[in-house]
PDB file of C-alpha atoms in Angstrom:
ATOM      1  CA  UNK A  25       0.000   0.000   0.000  1.00  0.00           C
ATOM      2  CA  UNK A  26       2.686   2.483   1.025  1.00  0.00           C
ATOM      3  CA  UNK A  27       5.038   1.462  -1.794  1.00  0.00           C
ATOM      4  CA  UNK A  28       2.222   1.998  -4.294  1.00  0.00           C
ATOM      5  CA  UNK A  29       1.129   5.311  -2.789  1.00  0.00           C
ATOM      6  CA  UNK A  30       4.668   6.677  -2.562  1.00  0.00           C
ATOM      7  CA  UNK A  31       5.712   5.058  -5.854  1.00  0.00           C
ATOM      8  CA  UNK A  32       8.673   3.613  -3.982  1.00  0.00           C
ATOM      9  CA  UNK A  33       9.979   2.690  -0.551  1.00  0.00           C
ATOM     10  CA  UNK A  34      10.105   6.322   0.572  1.00  0.00           C
ATOM     11  CA  UNK A  35       8.894   9.726  -0.693  1.00  0.00           C
ATOM     12  CA  UNK A  36      10.522  10.708  -3.998  1.00  0.00           C
ATOM     13  CA  UNK A  37      11.496  14.089  -2.550  1.00  0.00           C
ATOM     14  CA  UNK A  38      13.535  12.308   0.137  1.00  0.00           C
ATOM     15  CA  UNK A  39      15.407  10.102  -2.357  1.00  0.00           C
ATOM     16  CA  UNK A  40      18.470  12.328  -2.755  1.00  0.00           C
ATOM     17  CA  UNK A  41      18.909  12.720   1.018  1.00  0.00           C
ATOM     18  CA  UNK A  42      18.537   8.973   1.646  1.00  0.00           C
ATOM     19  CA  UNK A  43      20.854   7.951  -1.179  1.00  0.00           C
ATOM     20  CA  UNK A  44      23.418  10.444   0.079  1.00  0.00           C
ATOM     21  CA  UNK A  45      23.149   9.085   3.629  1.00  0.00           C
ATOM     22  CA  UNK A  46      23.558   5.461   2.484  1.00  0.00           C
ATOM     23  CA  UNK A  47      26.467   5.952   0.116  1.00  0.00           C
ATOM     24  CA  UNK A  48      29.627   3.953   0.821  1.00  0.00           C
ATOM     25  CA  UNK A  49      32.569   6.146   1.785  1.00  0.00           C
ATOM     26  CA  UNK A  50      36.176   5.027   2.214  1.00  0.00           C
ATOM     27  CA  UNK A  51      37.341   5.534   5.779  1.00  0.00           C
ATOM     28  CA  UNK A  52      33.801   5.700   7.174  1.00  0.00           C
ATOM     29  CA  UNK A  53      31.678   2.975   8.837  1.00  0.00           C
ATOM     30  CA  UNK A  54      29.467   0.813   6.648  1.00  0.00           C
ATOM     31  CA  UNK A  55      26.057   2.471   6.176  1.00  0.00           C
ATOM     32  CA  UNK A  56      23.518   1.233   8.726  1.00  0.00           C
ATOM     33  CA  UNK A  57      19.719   1.495   8.900  1.00  0.00           C
ATOM     34  CA  UNK A  58      17.233   0.973  11.753  1.00  0.00           C
ATOM     35  CA  UNK A  59      13.550   0.284  11.052  1.00  0.00           C
ATOM     36  CA  UNK A  60      11.571   0.902  14.266  1.00  0.00           C
ATOM     37  CA  UNK A  61       8.233  -0.896  14.528  1.00  0.00           C
ATOM     38  CA  UNK A  62       9.222  -3.067  11.579  1.00  0.00           C
ATOM     39  CA  UNK A  63       6.058  -5.243  11.746  1.00  0.00           C
ATOM     40  CA  UNK A  64       6.332  -7.902   9.055  1.00  0.00           C
ATOM     41  CA  UNK A  65       9.815  -6.654   8.183  1.00  0.00           C
ATOM     42  CA  UNK A  66       8.766  -6.090   4.565  1.00  0.00           C
ATOM     43  CA  UNK A  67      10.123  -2.530   4.283  1.00  0.00           C
ATOM     44  CA  UNK A  68      13.394  -3.529   5.930  1.00  0.00           C
ATOM     45  CA  UNK A  69      13.846  -6.532   3.628  1.00  0.00           C
ATOM     46  CA  UNK A  70      13.014  -4.572   0.461  1.00  0.00           C
ATOM     47  CA  UNK A  71      15.369  -1.757   1.458  1.00  0.00           C
ATOM     48  CA  UNK A  72      18.150  -4.246   2.231  1.00  0.00           C
ATOM     49  CA  UNK A  73      17.771  -5.639  -1.283  1.00  0.00           C
ATOM     50  CA  UNK A  74      17.789  -2.134  -2.778  1.00  0.00           C
ATOM     51  CA  UNK A  75      20.880  -1.090  -0.796  1.00  0.00           C
ATOM     52  CA  UNK A  76      23.037  -4.255  -0.553  1.00  0.00           C
ATOM     53  CA  UNK A  77      26.067  -2.322   0.716  1.00  0.00           C
ATOM     54  CA  UNK A  78      24.252  -1.202   3.896  1.00  0.00           C
ATOM     55  CA  UNK A  79      23.337  -3.150   7.026  1.00  0.00           C
ATOM     56  CA  UNK A  80      19.677  -3.194   8.119  1.00  0.00           C
ATOM     57  CA  UNK A  81      18.081  -4.009  11.456  1.00  0.00           C
ATOM     58  CA  UNK A  82      14.340  -4.151  12.062  1.00  0.00           C
ATOM     59  CA  UNK A  83      13.114  -3.666  15.634  1.00  0.00           C
ATOM     60  CA  UNK A  84       9.711  -4.573  17.048  1.00  0.00           C
ATOM     61  CA  UNK A  85       7.991  -5.502  20.315  1.00  0.00           C
ATOM     62  CA  UNK A  86       7.693  -9.157  19.285  1.00  0.00           C
ATOM     63  CA  UNK A  87       9.793 -11.487  17.114  1.00  0.00           C
ATOM     64  CA  UNK A  88       9.284 -10.762  13.426  1.00  0.00           C
ATOM     65  CA  UNK A  89       7.667 -13.403  11.248  1.00  0.00           C
ATOM     66  CA  UNK A  90       8.975 -12.224   7.905  1.00  0.00           C
ATOM     67  CA  UNK A  91       6.941 -12.969   4.796  1.00  0.00           C
ATOM     68  CA  UNK A  92      10.112 -13.548   2.767  1.00  0.00           C
ATOM     69  CA  UNK A  93      13.678 -14.624   3.488  1.00  0.00           C
ATOM     70  CA  UNK A  94      15.781 -11.627   4.606  1.00  0.00           C
ATOM     71  CA  UNK A  95      19.025 -11.053   2.712  1.00  0.00           C
ATOM     72  CA  UNK A  96      22.301 -11.435   4.587  1.00  0.00           C
ATOM     73  CA  UNK A  97      22.518  -7.701   5.298  1.00  0.00           C
ATOM     74  CA  UNK A  98      19.189  -7.679   7.212  1.00  0.00           C
ATOM     75  CA  UNK A  99      18.288  -9.017  10.658  1.00  0.00           C
ATOM     76  CA  UNK A 100      15.660  -8.371  13.340  1.00  0.00           C
ATOM     77  CA  UNK A 101      15.715  -7.576  17.058  1.00  0.00           C
ATOM     78  CA  UNK A 102      13.102  -7.387  19.813  1.00  0.00           C
ATOM     79  CA  UNK A 103      12.775  -4.211  21.851  1.00  0.00           C
ATOM     80  CA  UNK A 104      10.454  -1.455  23.057  1.00  0.00           C
ATOM     81  CA  UNK A 105      11.088   1.814  21.210  1.00  0.00           C
ATOM     82  CA  UNK A 106       9.572   3.759  24.100  1.00  0.00           C
ATOM     83  CA  UNK A 107      12.023   2.443  26.696  1.00  0.00           C
ATOM     84  CA  UNK A 108      14.900   0.450  25.146  1.00  0.00           C
ATOM     85  CA  UNK A 109      16.581   2.612  22.505  1.00  0.00           C
ATOM     86  CA  UNK A 110      19.261   4.015  24.805  1.00  0.00           C
ATOM     87  CA  UNK A 111      20.080   0.523  26.078  1.00  0.00           C
ATOM     88  CA  UNK A 112      20.168  -1.163  22.682  1.00  0.00           C
ATOM     89  CA  UNK A 113      21.934   1.311  20.405  1.00  0.00           C
ATOM     90  CA  UNK A 114      24.968   3.556  20.805  1.00  0.00           C
ATOM     91  CA  UNK A 115      25.304   7.152  19.670  1.00  0.00           C
ATOM     92  CA  UNK A 116      25.906   7.814  15.964  1.00  0.00           C
ATOM     93  CA  UNK A 117      25.282   4.209  14.931  1.00  0.00           C
ATOM     94  CA  UNK A 118      22.801   4.693  12.036  1.00  0.00           C
ATOM     95  CA  UNK A 119      22.667   6.610   8.764  1.00  0.00           C
ATOM     96  CA  UNK A 120      18.906   6.172   8.321  1.00  0.00           C
ATOM     97  CA  UNK A 121      16.193   5.599  10.919  1.00  0.00           C
ATOM     98  CA  UNK A 122      12.702   4.728   9.685  1.00  0.00           C
ATOM     99  CA  UNK A 123       9.580   4.729  11.894  1.00  0.00           C
ATOM    100  CA  UNK A 124       6.168   4.129  10.306  1.00  0.00           C
ATOM    101  CA  UNK A 125       2.715   3.817  11.886  1.00  0.00           C
ATOM    102  CA  UNK A 126       4.024   3.230  15.402  1.00  0.00           C
ATOM    103  CA  UNK A 127       3.890   6.625  17.137  1.00  0.00           C
ATOM    104  CA  UNK A 128       0.677   5.772  19.019  1.00  0.00           C
ATOM    105  CA  UNK A 129       2.807   3.566  21.287  1.00  0.00           C
ATOM    106  CA  UNK A 130       5.244   6.308  22.283  1.00  0.00           C
ATOM    107  CA  UNK A 131       4.602   7.866  25.692  1.00  0.00           C
ATOM    108  CA  UNK A 132       7.646  10.139  26.019  1.00  0.00           C
ATOM    109  CA  UNK A 133       7.932  11.900  22.664  1.00  0.00           C
ATOM    110  CA  UNK A 134      10.692  14.260  23.755  1.00  0.00           C
ATOM    111  CA  UNK A 135      12.950  11.442  24.944  1.00  0.00           C
ATOM    112  CA  UNK A 136      12.102   9.319  21.885  1.00  0.00           C
ATOM    113  CA  UNK A 137      13.137  11.929  19.329  1.00  0.00           C
ATOM    114  CA  UNK A 138      16.190  12.935  21.349  1.00  0.00           C
ATOM    115  CA  UNK A 139      17.229   9.265  21.231  1.00  0.00           C
ATOM    116  CA  UNK A 140      16.745   9.100  17.470  1.00  0.00           C
ATOM    117  CA  UNK A 141      18.836  12.234  16.991  1.00  0.00           C
ATOM    118  CA  UNK A 142      21.569  10.771  19.238  1.00  0.00           C
ATOM    119  CA  UNK A 143      21.606   7.493  17.282  1.00  0.00           C
ATOM    120  CA  UNK A 144      21.975   9.186  13.875  1.00  0.00           C
ATOM    121  CA  UNK A 145      25.370   9.896  12.405  1.00  0.00           C
ATOM    122  CA  UNK A 146      26.023  13.415  11.036  1.00  0.00           C
ATOM    123  CA  UNK A 147      24.250  13.632   7.687  1.00  0.00           C
ATOM    124  CA  UNK A 148      21.943  10.793   8.702  1.00  0.00           C
ATOM    125  CA  UNK A 149      18.242  10.833   7.807  1.00  0.00           C
ATOM    126  CA  UNK A 150      15.223  10.330  10.066  1.00  0.00           C
ATOM    127  CA  UNK A 151      12.060   9.309   8.167  1.00  0.00           C
ATOM    128  CA  UNK A 152       8.707   8.997   9.944  1.00  0.00           C
ATOM    129  CA  UNK A 153       5.308   8.172   8.460  1.00  0.00           C
ATOM    130  CA  UNK A 154       2.176   8.425  10.572  1.00  0.00           C
ATOM    131  CA  UNK A 155      -1.457   9.477  10.331  1.00  0.00           C
ATOM    132  CA  UNK A 156      -3.967  11.163  12.595  1.00  0.00           C
ATOM    133  CA  UNK A 157      -7.268   9.530  13.578  1.00  0.00           C
ATOM    134  CA  UNK A 158      -9.381  11.838  11.455  1.00  0.00           C
ATOM    135  CA  UNK A 159     -10.247  12.425   7.789  1.00  0.00           C
ATOM    136  CA  UNK A 160     -10.041  15.164   5.161  1.00  0.00           C
ATOM    137  CA  UNK A 161     -12.199  16.415   2.289  1.00  0.00           C
ATOM    138  CA  UNK A 162     -11.151  17.001  -1.341  1.00  0.00           C
ATOM    139  CA  UNK A 163      -9.926  20.492  -0.471  1.00  0.00           C
ATOM    140  CA  UNK A 164      -7.696  18.867   2.191  1.00  0.00           C
ATOM    141  CA  UNK A 165      -9.679  20.397   5.031  1.00  0.00           C
ATOM    142  CA  UNK A 166     -10.204  18.336   8.151  1.00  0.00           C
ATOM    143  CA  UNK A 167     -13.724  16.900   8.374  1.00  0.00           C
ATOM    144  CA  UNK A 168     -15.567  17.633  11.595  1.00  0.00           C
ATOM    145  CA  UNK A 169     -16.753  14.594  13.540  1.00  0.00           C
ATOM    146  CA  UNK A 170     -20.501  14.036  13.210  1.00  0.00           C
ATOM    147  CA  UNK A 171     -22.867  11.767  15.117  1.00  0.00           C
ATOM    148  CA  UNK A 172     -25.183   9.341  13.343  1.00  0.00           C
ATOM    149  CA  UNK A 173     -28.133  11.188  11.829  1.00  0.00           C
ATOM    150  CA  UNK A 174     -26.195  14.411  11.276  1.00  0.00           C
ATOM    151  CA  UNK A 175     -25.347  15.540   7.708  1.00  0.00           C
ATOM    152  CA  UNK A 176     -21.918  14.250   6.709  1.00  0.00           C
ATOM    153  CA  UNK A 177     -21.899  11.390   9.216  1.00  0.00           C
ATOM    154  CA  UNK A 178     -19.300   8.718   8.462  1.00  0.00           C
ATOM    155  CA  UNK A 179     -18.838   5.247   9.965  1.00  0.00           C
ATOM    156  CA  UNK A 180     -15.123   5.524   9.272  1.00  0.00           C
ATOM    157  CA  UNK A 181     -14.883   8.677  11.388  1.00  0.00           C
ATOM    158  CA  UNK A 182     -16.929   6.981  14.104  1.00  0.00           C
ATOM    159  CA  UNK A 183     -14.495   4.073  14.160  1.00  0.00           C
ATOM    160  CA  UNK A 184     -11.512   6.439  14.246  1.00  0.00           C
ATOM    161  CA  UNK A 185     -13.137   8.392  17.067  1.00  0.00           C
ATOM    162  CA  UNK A 186     -13.552   5.336  19.284  1.00  0.00           C
ATOM    163  CA  UNK A 187     -10.137   3.901  18.416  1.00  0.00           C
ATOM    164  CA  UNK A 188      -8.536   7.159  19.495  1.00  0.00           C
ATOM    165  CA  UNK A 189     -10.719   7.172  22.612  1.00  0.00           C
ATOM    166  CA  UNK A 190      -9.035   3.920  23.668  1.00  0.00           C
ATOM    167  CA  UNK A 191      -5.548   5.026  22.622  1.00  0.00           C
ATOM    168  CA  UNK A 192      -5.890   8.236  24.616  1.00  0.00           C
ATOM    169  CA  UNK A 193      -6.947   6.291  27.708  1.00  0.00           C
ATOM    170  CA  UNK A 194      -3.924   4.015  27.384  1.00  0.00           C
ATOM    171  CA  UNK A 195      -1.450   6.697  26.392  1.00  0.00           C
ATOM    172  CA  UNK A 196      -2.119  10.343  27.336  1.00  0.00           C
ATOM    173  CA  UNK A 197       0.582  11.396  24.844  1.00  0.00           C
ATOM    174  CA  UNK A 198      -1.360   9.942  21.888  1.00  0.00           C
ATOM    175  CA  UNK A 199      -2.415  13.470  20.868  1.00  0.00           C
ATOM    176  CA  UNK A 200       1.169  14.071  19.751  1.00  0.00           C
ATOM    177  CA  UNK A 201       0.726  11.654  16.848  1.00  0.00           C
ATOM    178  CA  UNK A 202      -1.040  14.637  15.237  1.00  0.00           C
ATOM    179  CA  UNK A 203       2.106  16.789  15.373  1.00  0.00           C
ATOM    180  CA  UNK A 204       5.122  14.533  14.791  1.00  0.00           C
ATOM    181  CA  UNK A 205       6.785  17.159  12.587  1.00  0.00           C
ATOM    182  CA  UNK A 206       6.661  19.682  15.439  1.00  0.00           C
ATOM    183  CA  UNK A 207       8.107  17.071  17.810  1.00  0.00           C
ATOM    184  CA  UNK A 208      10.997  16.505  15.403  1.00  0.00           C
ATOM    185  CA  UNK A 209      11.689  20.221  15.199  1.00  0.00           C
ATOM    186  CA  UNK A 210      11.502  20.368  18.984  1.00  0.00           C
ATOM    187  CA  UNK A 211      14.747  18.404  19.292  1.00  0.00           C
ATOM    188  CA  UNK A 212      16.576  21.722  18.887  1.00  0.00           C
ATOM    189  CA  UNK A 213      17.258  24.611  16.524  1.00  0.00           C
ATOM    190  CA  UNK A 214      20.740  23.288  15.719  1.00  0.00           C
ATOM    191  CA  UNK A 215      19.792  19.609  15.467  1.00  0.00           C
ATOM    192  CA  UNK A 216      18.891  19.344  11.781  1.00  0.00           C
ATOM    193  CA  UNK A 217      20.161  20.627   8.452  1.00  0.00           C
ATOM    194  CA  UNK A 218      16.609  20.413   7.124  1.00  0.00           C
ATOM    195  CA  UNK A 219      13.109  19.281   8.041  1.00  0.00           C
ATOM    196  CA  UNK A 220      10.790  18.423   5.155  1.00  0.00           C
ATOM    197  CA  UNK A 221       7.235  17.085   4.951  1.00  0.00           C
ATOM    198  CA  UNK A 222       5.153  15.256   2.345  1.00  0.00           C
ATOM    199  CA  UNK A 223       1.450  14.495   2.821  1.00  0.00           C
ATOM    200  CA  UNK A 224       0.097  11.270   1.326  1.00  0.00           C
ATOM    201  CA  UNK A 225      -3.697  11.006   0.917  1.00  0.00           C
ATOM    202  CA  UNK A 226      -5.686   7.808   0.359  1.00  0.00           C
ATOM    203  CA  UNK A 227      -9.431   7.707  -0.415  1.00  0.00           C
ATOM    204  CA  UNK A 228     -11.574   5.988   2.214  1.00  0.00           C
ATOM    205  CA  UNK A 229     -13.683   3.691   0.055  1.00  0.00           C
ATOM    206  CA  UNK A 230     -14.318   2.927  -3.589  1.00  0.00           C
ATOM    207  CA  UNK A 231     -14.403   6.297  -5.331  1.00  0.00           C
ATOM    208  CA  UNK A 232     -12.131   8.364  -7.543  1.00  0.00           C
ATOM    209  CA  UNK A 233     -11.072  11.992  -7.249  1.00  0.00           C
ATOM    210  CA  UNK A 234      -9.160  14.423  -9.494  1.00  0.00           C
ATOM    211  CA  UNK A 235      -7.131  15.398  -6.424  1.00  0.00           C
ATOM    212  CA  UNK A 236      -5.391  11.996  -6.392  1.00  0.00           C
ATOM    213  CA  UNK A 237      -2.131  11.283  -8.176  1.00  0.00           C
ATOM    214  CA  UNK A 238      -1.865   7.978 -10.095  1.00  0.00           C
ATOM    215  CA  UNK A 239       0.224   6.493  -7.288  1.00  0.00           C
ATOM    216  CA  UNK A 240      -2.240   7.673  -4.612  1.00  0.00           C
ATOM    217  CA  UNK A 241      -5.075   6.205  -6.663  1.00  0.00           C
ATOM    218  CA  UNK A 242      -3.382   2.776  -6.720  1.00  0.00           C
ATOM    219  CA  UNK A 243      -2.389   3.029  -3.077  1.00  0.00           C
ATOM    220  CA  UNK A 244      -5.966   4.009  -2.267  1.00  0.00           C
ATOM    221  CA  UNK A 245      -7.338   0.792  -3.720  1.00  0.00           C
ATOM    222  CA  UNK A 246      -4.986  -1.199  -1.514  1.00  0.00           C
ATOM    223  CA  UNK A 247      -5.826   1.033   1.457  1.00  0.00           C
ATOM    224  CA  UNK A 248      -9.535   0.293   1.003  1.00  0.00           C
ATOM    225  CA  UNK A 249      -8.788  -3.428   0.859  1.00  0.00           C
ATOM    226  CA  UNK A 250      -6.793  -3.026   4.056  1.00  0.00           C
ATOM    227  CA  UNK A 251      -9.602  -1.071   5.724  1.00  0.00           C
ATOM    228  CA  UNK A 252     -12.113  -3.840   4.988  1.00  0.00           C
ATOM    229  CA  UNK A 253     -10.117  -6.059   7.371  1.00  0.00           C
ATOM    230  CA  UNK A 254      -9.655  -3.435  10.066  1.00  0.00           C
ATOM    231  CA  UNK A 255     -12.894  -4.045  12.043  1.00  0.00           C
ATOM    232  CA  UNK A 256     -11.813  -7.596  12.897  1.00  0.00           C
ATOM    233  CA  UNK A 257      -8.300  -6.617  13.975  1.00  0.00           C
ATOM    234  CA  UNK A 258      -9.434  -3.661  16.116  1.00  0.00           C
ATOM    235  CA  UNK A 259     -12.492  -5.387  17.594  1.00  0.00           C
ATOM    236  CA  UNK A 260     -10.817  -5.978  21.004  1.00  0.00           C
ATOM    237  CA  UNK A 261      -9.835  -2.318  21.021  1.00  0.00           C
ATOM    238  CA  UNK A 262     -13.364  -1.136  20.215  1.00  0.00           C
ATOM    239  CA  UNK A 263     -14.815  -3.436  22.879  1.00  0.00           C
ATOM    240  CA  UNK A 264     -12.746  -1.566  25.467  1.00  0.00           C
ATOM    241  CA  UNK A 265     -14.219   1.760  24.308  1.00  0.00           C
ATOM    242  CA  UNK A 266     -17.604   3.187  25.300  1.00  0.00           C
ATOM    243  CA  UNK A 267     -19.326   1.017  22.657  1.00  0.00           C
ATOM    244  CA  UNK A 268     -21.348  -2.073  23.524  1.00  0.00           C
ATOM    245  CA  UNK A 269     -20.630  -5.405  21.720  1.00  0.00           C
ATOM    246  CA  UNK A 270     -23.806  -4.908  19.695  1.00  0.00           C
ATOM    247  CA  UNK A 271     -22.687  -1.413  18.667  1.00  0.00           C
ATOM    248  CA  UNK A 272     -19.266  -2.747  17.680  1.00  0.00           C
ATOM    249  CA  UNK A 273     -20.880  -5.386  15.462  1.00  0.00           C
ATOM    250  CA  UNK A 274     -23.103  -2.798  13.798  1.00  0.00           C
ATOM    251  CA  UNK A 275     -20.173  -0.423  13.316  1.00  0.00           C
ATOM    252  CA  UNK A 276     -18.181  -3.155  11.539  1.00  0.00           C
ATOM    253  CA  UNK A 277     -21.051  -4.046   9.207  1.00  0.00           C
ATOM    254  CA  UNK A 278     -21.973  -0.453   8.393  1.00  0.00           C
ATOM    255  CA  UNK A 279     -18.333   0.506   7.872  1.00  0.00           C
ATOM    256  CA  UNK A 280     -17.748  -2.282   5.344  1.00  0.00           C
ATOM    257  CA  UNK A 281     -20.903  -1.256   3.481  1.00  0.00           C
ATOM    258  CA  UNK A 282     -19.725   2.355   3.486  1.00  0.00           C
ATOM    259  CA  UNK A 283     -16.415   1.376   1.882  1.00  0.00           C
ATOM    260  CA  UNK A 284     -18.303  -0.063  -1.100  1.00  0.00           C
ATOM    261  CA  UNK A 285     -20.704   2.876  -1.476  1.00  0.00           C
ATOM    262  CA  UNK A 286     -19.291   5.957   0.294  1.00  0.00           C
ATOM    263  CA  UNK A 287     -21.821   8.684   1.033  1.00  0.00           C
ATOM    264  CA  UNK A 288     -19.026  11.086   2.019  1.00  0.00           C
ATOM    265  CA  UNK A 289     -15.866  11.632  -0.024  1.00  0.00           C
ATOM    266  CA  UNK A 290     -13.131  11.565   2.552  1.00  0.00           C
ATOM    267  CA  UNK A 291      -9.421  10.869   2.650  1.00  0.00           C
ATOM    268  CA  UNK A 292      -6.954   9.599   5.220  1.00  0.00           C
ATOM    269  CA  UNK A 293      -3.707  11.513   5.530  1.00  0.00           C
ATOM    270  CA  UNK A 294      -0.284  10.020   6.200  1.00  0.00           C
ATOM    271  CA  UNK A 295       2.329  12.625   7.105  1.00  0.00           C
ATOM    272  CA  UNK A 296       5.834  11.773   5.895  1.00  0.00           C
ATOM    273  CA  UNK A 297       8.485  13.770   7.779  1.00  0.00           C
ATOM    274  CA  UNK A 298      12.182  13.467   7.087  1.00  0.00           C
ATOM    275  CA  UNK A 299      15.192  15.296   8.423  1.00  0.00           C
ATOM    276  CA  UNK A 300      18.938  15.409   7.905  1.00  0.00           C
ATOM    277  CA  UNK A 301      21.138  15.631  11.001  1.00  0.00           C
ATOM    278  CA  UNK A 302      23.765  18.347  11.155  1.00  0.00           C
TER     279      UNK A 302
END
């Protein structure tokens, strides 16, 4: 989904910075990459194949069950990004750090980003990709949450609302997933050579829009397929919200129907932030 939407393994505008960071230089350590919250390890494995002269490590809370055999320059480790980074990795040990769709688990954002800055070598790149639990219209304006029966009501927004309700109860810092770019800048005025941002939008459901690029259109189809499976995976989460089991069941059914025939044109935004360390 992300590879289709970005037309690659990272935003095109970040390509020059990443290629520069991962170049092999005589007299310097071998390029090294850390993928935090690696999940299936797919991004880490694909990047390791694309950059065979760099070493890659994927980190996650649980052992990774990779969908393909990792190349020899890629391995995986178990750790908690919220508490273990300082214990697991030394200063200036990576040329690229990648963190995608995992910020909702971070409780101390200041310490987390300070750790990432410490772990990067000079000229190293930090790339984060995360989205807020809301949606946007075709003019890229945030859509106000509506209750059922109100004009513009959306089952997707209702699901996002209750998912964030649970996240906020578990992690009071979850609001900061809405402002990762600001958190990166907050590391310090002299921390980065540059901070850049790219917004990736996917349609929520089966519809087209002139605002979508060809890559976003393809990524959107895969995103909708992904969303159709979401109610099952987040059911335990929704059951711990203010919804009853019957309401959770209805939400899942109505949401899947909405994906096929959306009554509201809305988009989900992924914010891609990347920086280069001074």
